[in-house]
Short mmCIF file of C-alpha atoms in Angstrom, two decimals:
data_model
loop_
_atom_site.label_atom_id
_atom_site.label_comp_id
_atom_site.label_asym_id
_atom_site.label_seq_id
_atom_site.Cartn_x
_atom_site.Cartn_y
_atom_site.Cartn_z
CA MET A 1 104.58 121.77 169.64
CA THR A 2 108.15 123.05 169.89
CA LYS A 3 109.14 121.07 166.80
CA ARG A 4 106.16 122.52 164.91
CA LYS A 5 107.12 126.07 165.86
CA ASN A 6 110.74 125.42 164.91
CA GLU A 7 109.77 124.19 161.43
CA ALA A 8 107.42 127.12 160.85
CA SER A 9 110.04 129.63 162.00
CA PHE A 10 112.72 127.93 159.90
CA MET A 11 110.67 128.44 156.74
CA LEU A 12 109.68 132.01 157.53
CA ASN A 13 113.28 132.92 158.36
CA PHE A 14 114.43 131.52 155.02
CA ILE A 15 111.97 133.80 153.21
CA LYS A 16 113.13 136.82 155.20
CA GLU A 17 116.80 136.04 154.60
CA ILE A 18 116.58 135.67 150.83
CA CYS A 19 114.46 138.84 150.57
CA GLN A 20 117.06 140.74 152.59
CA GLU A 21 120.19 139.26 151.00
CA VAL A 22 119.02 138.93 147.38
CA GLY A 23 115.87 141.05 147.09
CA PRO A 24 113.46 140.88 144.14
CA ARG A 25 114.42 138.26 141.52
CA PRO A 26 112.87 139.18 138.16
CA TYR A 27 113.05 136.45 135.54
CA PHE A 28 116.08 136.45 133.21
CA THR A 29 118.10 138.76 135.48
CA GLU A 30 121.27 138.42 137.52
CA LYS A 31 119.13 138.71 140.63
CA GLU A 32 117.20 135.61 139.60
CA ALA A 33 120.50 133.78 139.09
CA GLU A 34 121.71 135.04 142.49
CA GLY A 35 118.53 133.73 144.08
CA ALA A 36 118.99 130.35 142.40
CA ASN A 37 122.56 130.13 143.71
CA TYR A 38 121.31 131.01 147.19
CA VAL A 39 118.76 128.19 147.05
CA LYS A 40 121.34 125.77 145.66
CA GLU A 41 123.66 126.40 148.61
CA ARG A 42 120.82 125.99 151.09
CA PHE A 43 119.82 122.71 149.45
CA ARG A 44 123.44 121.52 149.69
CA ASN A 45 123.32 121.91 153.45
CA TYR A 46 121.25 118.72 153.48
CA VAL A 47 122.11 116.62 150.41
CA GLU A 48 125.01 116.35 147.98
CA ASP A 49 122.86 115.57 144.94
CA VAL A 50 121.96 119.14 143.96
CA GLN A 51 122.02 120.22 140.32
CA MET A 52 121.86 123.63 138.70
CA GLU A 53 120.51 123.34 135.16
CA ARG A 54 121.03 126.47 133.05
CA PHE A 55 119.41 127.07 129.69
CA PHE A 56 118.70 129.79 127.16
CA VAL A 57 115.28 130.55 125.71
CA LYS A 58 113.56 133.12 123.55
CA GLU A 59 110.65 134.50 125.53
CA ALA A 60 108.45 137.58 125.21
CA PRO A 61 107.94 139.71 128.34
CA THR A 62 104.97 138.99 130.62
CA ILE A 63 101.64 139.99 129.05
CA PHE A 64 103.44 141.46 126.02
CA SER A 65 100.39 140.47 123.98
CA PHE A 66 98.26 142.97 125.94
CA LYS A 67 100.52 145.84 124.88
CA VAL A 68 100.30 144.68 121.27
CA ALA A 69 96.51 144.50 121.60
CA VAL A 70 96.32 148.18 122.57
CA ILE A 71 98.49 149.27 119.65
CA LEU A 72 96.47 147.21 117.18
CA TYR A 73 93.19 148.57 118.55
CA VAL A 74 94.33 152.18 118.02
CA ILE A 75 95.61 151.43 114.49
CA SER A 76 92.40 149.55 113.66
CA THR A 77 90.29 152.49 114.81
CA ILE A 78 92.17 154.79 112.44
CA PHE A 79 91.73 152.35 109.54
CA TYR A 80 88.04 151.96 110.42
CA ILE A 81 87.41 155.53 109.27
CA PHE A 82 88.87 154.97 105.78
CA VAL A 83 89.54 151.25 105.13
CA PRO A 84 87.18 149.06 107.21
CA LEU A 85 88.49 145.84 105.61
CA ILE A 86 91.97 146.39 107.09
CA SER A 87 90.34 147.35 110.39
CA LEU A 88 88.43 144.06 110.39
CA ILE A 89 91.53 142.00 109.57
CA LEU A 90 93.59 143.67 112.30
CA MET A 91 90.93 143.20 114.97
CA VAL A 92 90.30 139.56 114.09
CA PHE A 93 94.05 139.01 114.35
CA ASN A 94 94.03 140.88 117.67
CA VAL A 95 91.44 138.56 119.22
CA ILE A 96 93.08 135.41 117.84
CA MET A 97 96.46 136.62 119.09
CA LEU A 98 95.12 137.07 122.63
CA LEU A 99 93.49 133.64 122.55
CA LEU A 100 96.71 132.01 121.36
CA GLU A 101 98.94 133.81 123.85
CA GLU A 102 96.81 133.92 126.99
CA ILE A 103 94.38 131.00 126.71
CA TRP A 104 96.04 128.33 124.58
CA VAL A 105 99.57 129.39 125.67
CA ILE A 106 100.93 129.39 122.10
CA LYS A 107 103.64 132.05 122.25
CA ILE A 108 103.73 133.58 118.77
CA PHE A 109 105.99 136.50 119.75
CA ASN A 110 108.80 134.52 121.37
CA PRO A 111 110.88 134.15 118.16
CA LEU A 112 111.09 137.96 117.93
CA PHE A 113 113.14 138.26 121.12
CA SER A 114 116.78 137.50 121.90
CA ARG A 115 117.85 134.43 123.86
CA GLN A 116 117.91 134.89 127.62
CA LYS A 117 119.28 132.77 130.45
CA THR A 118 117.53 131.23 133.40
CA GLN A 119 118.05 128.15 135.55
CA ASN A 120 116.44 125.42 137.64
CA VAL A 121 117.75 124.03 140.94
CA ILE A 122 117.04 120.36 141.69
CA ALA A 123 117.82 118.44 144.88
CA LYS A 124 117.26 114.69 145.21
CA VAL A 125 116.80 112.36 148.17
CA LYS A 126 117.39 108.69 147.37
CA PRO A 127 115.22 106.05 149.11
CA ILE A 128 116.53 103.47 151.55
CA ASP A 129 115.63 100.61 149.19
CA GLN A 130 114.91 100.48 145.47
CA ALA A 131 112.97 103.46 144.10
CA LYS A 132 109.47 102.47 143.01
CA LYS A 133 108.20 105.98 142.36
CA ILE A 134 109.57 109.51 142.00
CA VAL A 135 107.71 112.26 143.84
CA ILE A 136 108.49 115.81 142.74
CA PHE A 137 107.75 118.95 144.72
CA GLY A 138 107.98 122.10 142.64
CA SER A 139 108.34 125.80 143.40
CA HIS A 140 109.79 128.76 141.54
CA ILE A 141 112.57 131.12 142.55
CA ASP A 142 111.82 134.10 140.29
CA SER A 143 109.56 137.02 141.11
CA THR A 144 107.74 139.26 138.68
CA TYR A 145 107.24 142.95 137.95
CA GLU A 146 104.34 144.66 139.67
CA PHE A 147 100.85 144.55 138.18
CA PRO A 148 99.67 148.00 139.41
CA LEU A 149 96.06 147.50 138.33
CA PHE A 150 95.80 144.39 140.51
CA ARG A 151 97.20 146.32 143.47
CA ILE A 152 94.60 149.06 143.02
CA PHE A 153 91.53 147.13 141.91
CA LYS A 154 92.21 143.57 143.19
CA ASN A 155 89.90 141.07 141.48
CA LYS A 156 87.81 143.93 140.01
CA VAL A 157 90.51 144.24 137.36
CA ILE A 158 88.61 141.43 135.61
CA ILE A 159 85.89 143.99 134.87
CA ILE A 160 88.46 146.30 133.25
CA ILE A 161 89.82 143.45 131.12
CA SER A 162 86.30 142.33 130.16
CA LEU A 163 85.32 145.83 129.02
CA GLY A 164 88.45 146.08 126.89
CA LEU A 165 87.72 142.72 125.27
CA LEU A 166 84.10 143.75 124.73
CA PHE A 167 85.18 146.79 122.72
CA MET A 168 87.42 144.58 120.59
CA PHE A 169 84.44 142.43 119.63
CA ILE A 170 82.34 145.55 119.05
CA HIS A 171 85.12 146.77 116.75
CA ILE A 172 84.84 143.60 114.67
CA ILE A 173 81.05 143.89 114.44
CA PHE A 174 81.17 147.57 113.45
CA SER A 175 83.81 146.84 110.79
CA VAL A 176 81.59 144.16 109.25
CA ILE A 177 78.57 146.49 109.32
CA LYS A 178 80.52 149.28 107.64
CA LEU A 179 81.81 146.91 104.95
CA VAL A 180 78.27 145.76 104.17
CA LEU A 181 76.83 149.27 104.14
CA GLY A 182 79.67 150.43 101.88
CA GLY A 183 79.06 147.66 99.37
CA PHE A 184 82.37 146.00 100.34
CA ARG A 185 84.36 148.88 98.89
CA PHE A 186 88.03 148.81 99.93
CA ILE A 187 88.12 152.54 100.71
CA PHE A 188 84.98 153.94 102.26
CA TYR A 189 85.17 157.17 104.29
CA ASN A 190 82.45 157.60 106.86
CA PHE A 191 82.73 159.23 110.30
CA ASN A 192 79.62 158.36 112.32
CA VAL A 193 78.38 157.35 115.77
CA MET A 194 80.03 153.94 115.50
CA THR A 195 83.37 155.65 114.90
CA ILE A 196 82.90 157.74 118.05
CA ILE A 197 82.04 154.60 120.06
CA LEU A 198 85.23 152.88 118.89
CA MET A 199 87.26 155.96 119.77
CA VAL A 200 85.74 155.91 123.26
CA GLY A 201 86.78 152.25 123.40
CA ILE A 202 90.44 153.30 123.30
CA GLY A 203 90.01 154.50 126.87
CA PHE A 204 88.80 151.05 127.93
CA VAL A 205 91.54 149.17 126.08
CA LEU A 206 94.37 151.50 127.13
CA PRO A 207 94.72 149.99 130.67
CA PHE A 208 96.00 146.80 129.00
CA TYR A 209 99.17 148.68 128.11
CA PHE A 210 99.88 149.49 131.75
CA MET A 211 99.11 146.04 133.14
CA VAL A 212 102.77 145.45 134.06
CA SER A 213 105.17 148.07 135.44
CA ASN A 214 108.98 148.13 135.62
CA ARG A 215 108.97 147.72 139.40
CA PRO A 216 110.12 144.23 140.54
CA VAL A 217 108.43 142.72 143.59
CA TYR A 218 109.89 140.57 146.36
CA GLY A 219 107.73 137.55 145.64
CA ALA A 220 107.71 136.37 149.26
CA ASN A 221 104.39 134.58 148.85
CA ASP A 222 104.74 134.11 145.09
CA ASN A 223 106.74 131.99 145.35
CA LEU A 224 109.38 131.90 148.08
CA SER A 225 106.70 130.39 150.31
CA ALA A 226 106.84 127.27 148.14
CA VAL A 227 110.65 127.23 148.01
CA ALA A 228 110.66 127.41 151.82
CA VAL A 229 108.39 124.37 152.10
CA CYS A 230 110.59 122.44 149.65
CA LEU A 231 113.65 123.35 151.73
CA ASN A 232 111.95 122.19 154.93
CA LEU A 233 110.88 118.89 153.35
CA LEU A 234 114.41 118.37 152.05
CA ARG A 235 115.83 119.01 155.50
CA LYS A 236 113.37 116.56 157.05
CA PHE A 237 113.63 113.69 154.58
CA SER A 238 117.39 113.93 154.12
CA LYS A 239 117.54 112.64 157.72
CA THR A 240 114.79 110.02 157.38
CA PRO A 241 114.47 109.06 153.69
CA PRO A 242 111.43 107.13 152.43
CA LYS A 243 111.82 103.41 151.86
CA ASN A 244 110.75 103.22 148.22
CA ILE A 245 110.19 106.82 147.10
CA GLU A 246 112.81 109.01 145.45
CA LEU A 247 112.18 112.67 146.23
CA TRP A 248 113.00 115.59 143.94
CA PHE A 249 112.75 119.17 145.17
CA CYS A 250 112.75 121.78 142.41
CA ALA A 251 113.07 125.56 142.34
CA PHE A 252 112.21 126.51 138.77
CA GLY A 253 113.28 129.67 136.98
CA ALA A 254 111.26 132.11 134.86
CA GLU A 255 107.85 130.82 135.90
CA GLU A 256 106.40 134.31 135.80
CA THR A 257 106.91 134.71 132.07
CA GLY A 258 105.17 131.54 130.96
CA ARG A 259 106.36 128.61 133.13
CA VAL A 260 109.65 128.53 131.25
CA GLY A 261 111.74 126.67 133.84
CA SER A 262 109.25 123.88 134.45
CA SER A 263 108.69 123.44 130.71
CA GLN A 264 112.43 123.07 130.16
CA PHE A 265 112.64 120.67 133.10
CA VAL A 266 109.89 118.44 131.70
CA ASN A 267 111.42 118.45 128.22
CA LYS A 268 114.80 117.39 129.61
CA HIS A 269 113.66 114.81 132.17
CA LYS A 270 110.42 113.48 130.66
CA ASN A 271 111.64 109.92 130.14
CA GLU A 272 113.31 109.86 133.55
CA ILE A 273 110.17 110.96 135.41
CA ARG A 274 107.49 109.01 133.55
CA ASN A 275 106.78 107.05 136.75
CA SER A 276 106.28 110.08 138.97
CA TYR A 277 103.81 112.18 140.88
CA THR A 278 104.29 115.95 140.98
CA ILE A 279 102.91 118.56 143.35
CA ASN A 280 103.72 122.16 142.56
CA LEU A 281 103.21 124.62 145.38
CA GLU A 282 102.01 128.10 144.44
CA SER A 283 101.63 131.12 146.72
CA ILE A 284 100.79 129.07 149.80
CA GLY A 285 101.99 131.46 152.52
CA GLY A 286 99.40 134.23 152.50
CA GLU A 287 95.97 134.68 154.01
CA GLY A 288 93.20 132.60 152.52
CA LYS A 289 91.97 129.09 151.86
CA PHE A 290 93.96 126.21 150.38
CA HIS A 291 92.79 124.61 147.14
CA ILE A 292 93.99 121.72 145.03
CA VAL A 293 94.06 122.72 141.38
CA LYS A 294 91.94 120.38 139.26
CA LYS A 295 92.24 122.21 135.97
CA GLU A 296 94.00 125.27 134.58
CA ILE A 297 93.28 126.91 131.26
CA THR A 298 93.12 124.03 128.75
CA ILE A 299 94.79 121.34 130.89
CA SER A 300 93.25 118.91 133.40
CA HIS A 301 95.43 117.54 136.18
CA SER A 302 95.78 113.95 137.39
CA GLU A 303 92.76 112.65 139.32
CA GLU A 304 95.04 110.00 140.81
CA VAL A 305 97.39 112.56 142.35
CA ILE A 306 94.48 114.77 143.42
CA ASP A 307 92.78 111.88 145.24
CA ILE A 308 95.93 110.97 147.18
CA LEU A 309 96.58 114.62 148.00
CA GLN A 310 93.03 115.12 149.26
CA THR A 311 93.41 112.03 151.45
CA ALA A 312 96.68 113.42 152.84
CA ALA A 313 95.03 116.76 153.62
CA ASN A 314 92.06 115.04 155.29
CA ASN A 315 94.39 112.84 157.36
CA ILE A 316 95.95 115.88 159.03
CA SER A 317 92.57 117.61 159.45
CA HIS A 318 93.10 120.26 156.77
CA PRO A 319 90.71 119.27 153.95
CA MET A 320 91.10 121.10 150.65
CA ASP A 321 88.50 121.80 147.99
CA LEU A 322 89.21 121.57 144.28
CA TYR A 323 89.59 124.65 142.11
CA SER A 324 89.86 125.26 138.37
CA ILE A 325 91.88 128.24 137.12
CA PRO A 326 89.42 129.66 134.57
CA ILE A 327 91.34 131.80 132.10
CA SER A 328 94.92 133.05 131.95
CA GLY A 329 97.70 132.43 134.43
CA GLY A 330 98.39 129.05 135.95
CA THR A 331 100.98 127.00 137.80
CA ASP A 332 104.03 124.95 136.92
CA SER A 333 101.92 121.78 136.96
CA TRP A 334 100.60 122.89 133.58
CA SER A 335 104.00 121.98 132.10
CA PHE A 336 103.78 118.46 133.53
CA SER A 337 100.15 117.64 132.75
CA LYS A 338 100.53 118.98 129.21
CA LYS A 339 103.10 116.24 128.58
CA GLY A 340 100.96 113.50 130.12
CA LEU A 341 102.74 113.40 133.49
CA LYS A 342 100.72 113.02 136.69
CA ALA A 343 100.62 116.32 138.54
CA THR A 344 98.58 118.89 140.40
CA SER A 345 99.15 122.05 142.44
CA ILE A 346 98.24 123.50 145.81
CA ILE A 347 97.37 127.19 145.94
CA CYS A 348 96.17 129.51 148.71
CA GLN A 349 93.58 132.04 147.60
CA SER A 350 92.22 135.04 149.47
CA ASP A 351 88.54 136.03 149.47
CA THR A 352 89.11 137.68 146.09
CA LEU A 353 90.30 134.31 144.66
CA ILE A 354 93.68 135.98 144.04
CA PRO A 355 96.63 134.95 146.27
CA GLU A 356 97.51 137.58 148.85
CA GLY A 357 99.98 140.16 147.53
CA TRP A 358 99.88 138.60 144.07
CA HIS A 359 102.19 140.49 141.69
CA THR A 360 102.24 143.63 143.83
CA ARG A 361 104.69 145.47 146.09
CA GLU A 362 102.71 144.09 149.04
CA ASP A 363 104.19 140.62 148.46
CA THR A 364 106.77 140.85 151.26
CA PRO A 365 107.62 138.57 154.21
CA ASP A 366 105.19 140.62 156.33
CA ILE A 367 102.19 138.89 154.74
CA ILE A 368 103.48 135.35 155.29
CA ASP A 369 101.61 133.19 157.79
CA LYS A 370 104.21 130.69 158.97
CA GLU A 371 101.48 128.32 160.15
CA HIS A 372 100.32 128.04 156.54
CA LEU A 373 103.83 126.97 155.57
CA LYS A 374 103.75 124.27 158.25
CA ILE A 375 100.34 123.01 157.16
CA ILE A 376 101.48 122.55 153.57
CA SER A 377 104.71 120.92 154.72
CA ASP A 378 102.65 118.47 156.81
CA VAL A 379 100.28 117.73 153.91
CA CYS A 380 103.24 117.00 151.62
CA SER A 381 104.85 114.79 154.28
CA GLU A 382 101.62 112.82 154.62
CA PHE A 383 101.42 112.54 150.83
CA ILE A 384 104.89 110.98 150.83
CA ARG A 385 103.93 108.61 153.66
CA LEU A 386 100.80 107.41 151.86
CA ILE A 387 102.74 106.57 148.72
CA ASP A 388 105.66 105.02 150.57
CA ASP A 389 103.30 102.80 152.59
CA LYS A 390 101.83 101.34 149.43
CA ASP A 391 102.33 97.61 148.88
CA TRP A 392 104.90 97.88 146.09
CA LYS A 393 105.06 94.09 145.70
CA GLU A 394 102.18 94.35 143.27
CA THR A 395 104.29 96.44 140.89
CA SER A 396 107.71 94.91 141.49
#
């Protein structure tokens, strides 16, 4: 019991220390780099094989597409009065743009922005004997800027987003109707009830523009909770390494702006980690229920890894249900599964299905349940044991 309390307190204290000494760590900032250096030094307390991989990328700000969508809606409404064809073209582009950016994760605006720097921190524990499998545990060091609408409305913000999207589709329908009624004339002035409805729609689309503020958050749950578990596992297995499993513990950068760090990691190490299992931990320190992520957006995760992880959770009497992330957002495992690597994620969701404190100023060490950190650490330890106990003679 004392050992359990010590591990839980160790992880919680790490979260408190980095929040106090570094503070919020927005992606692509010096504070993110400072946080990465802090984690690197903590990793080096336990193993020598710690790497800092820096890279430059062009990346649009978080939910930049939503701001563009508002601007295009207003412009389209003006054109609707005089030139419905242009209004139709702009709104069709608007919807396709949102689908590409937020659903299919095709970042069409990235080339418009300057190159920015971020970094990943990777610590490795070599096995006692020959490595038969690599097991990767992922987290991310960066925090984001506050989403004020989520702080105010919680999961009800989905209603606000849905209404805005509804008016975009109404805009397309009205533009087609006006083109037909006007005999497909290029210029056709007509101010009617449909015009008034579209103007009212501006009020429903406008919240998109204010989805993200300029206030950085601490990111204690999202995602220092995961970094803390990785640090605890590193501390534990650096003393008692697995027999046949090589362990990698990763703190990725710039996750909050499109899983940049994990994508760069996979691109660089893909050949090296083909024979690997990956578990990314996401917001696992707050109040709520643990889930194993089966699918996110357009990507399905490895059933093989999920089955072993569920067994590990059952073995320590903390069973976890499966969950599919339905629309936008996601975890770093998306970067792995997209490239055909075997991965999944663990996430802790509150009653609203949103992690506690998610992207708000409330995400501080005060909301962290240290027992949740210990549970996830134990599940991951059991996952390692199950794989290490496998009869590797069959594959040697």
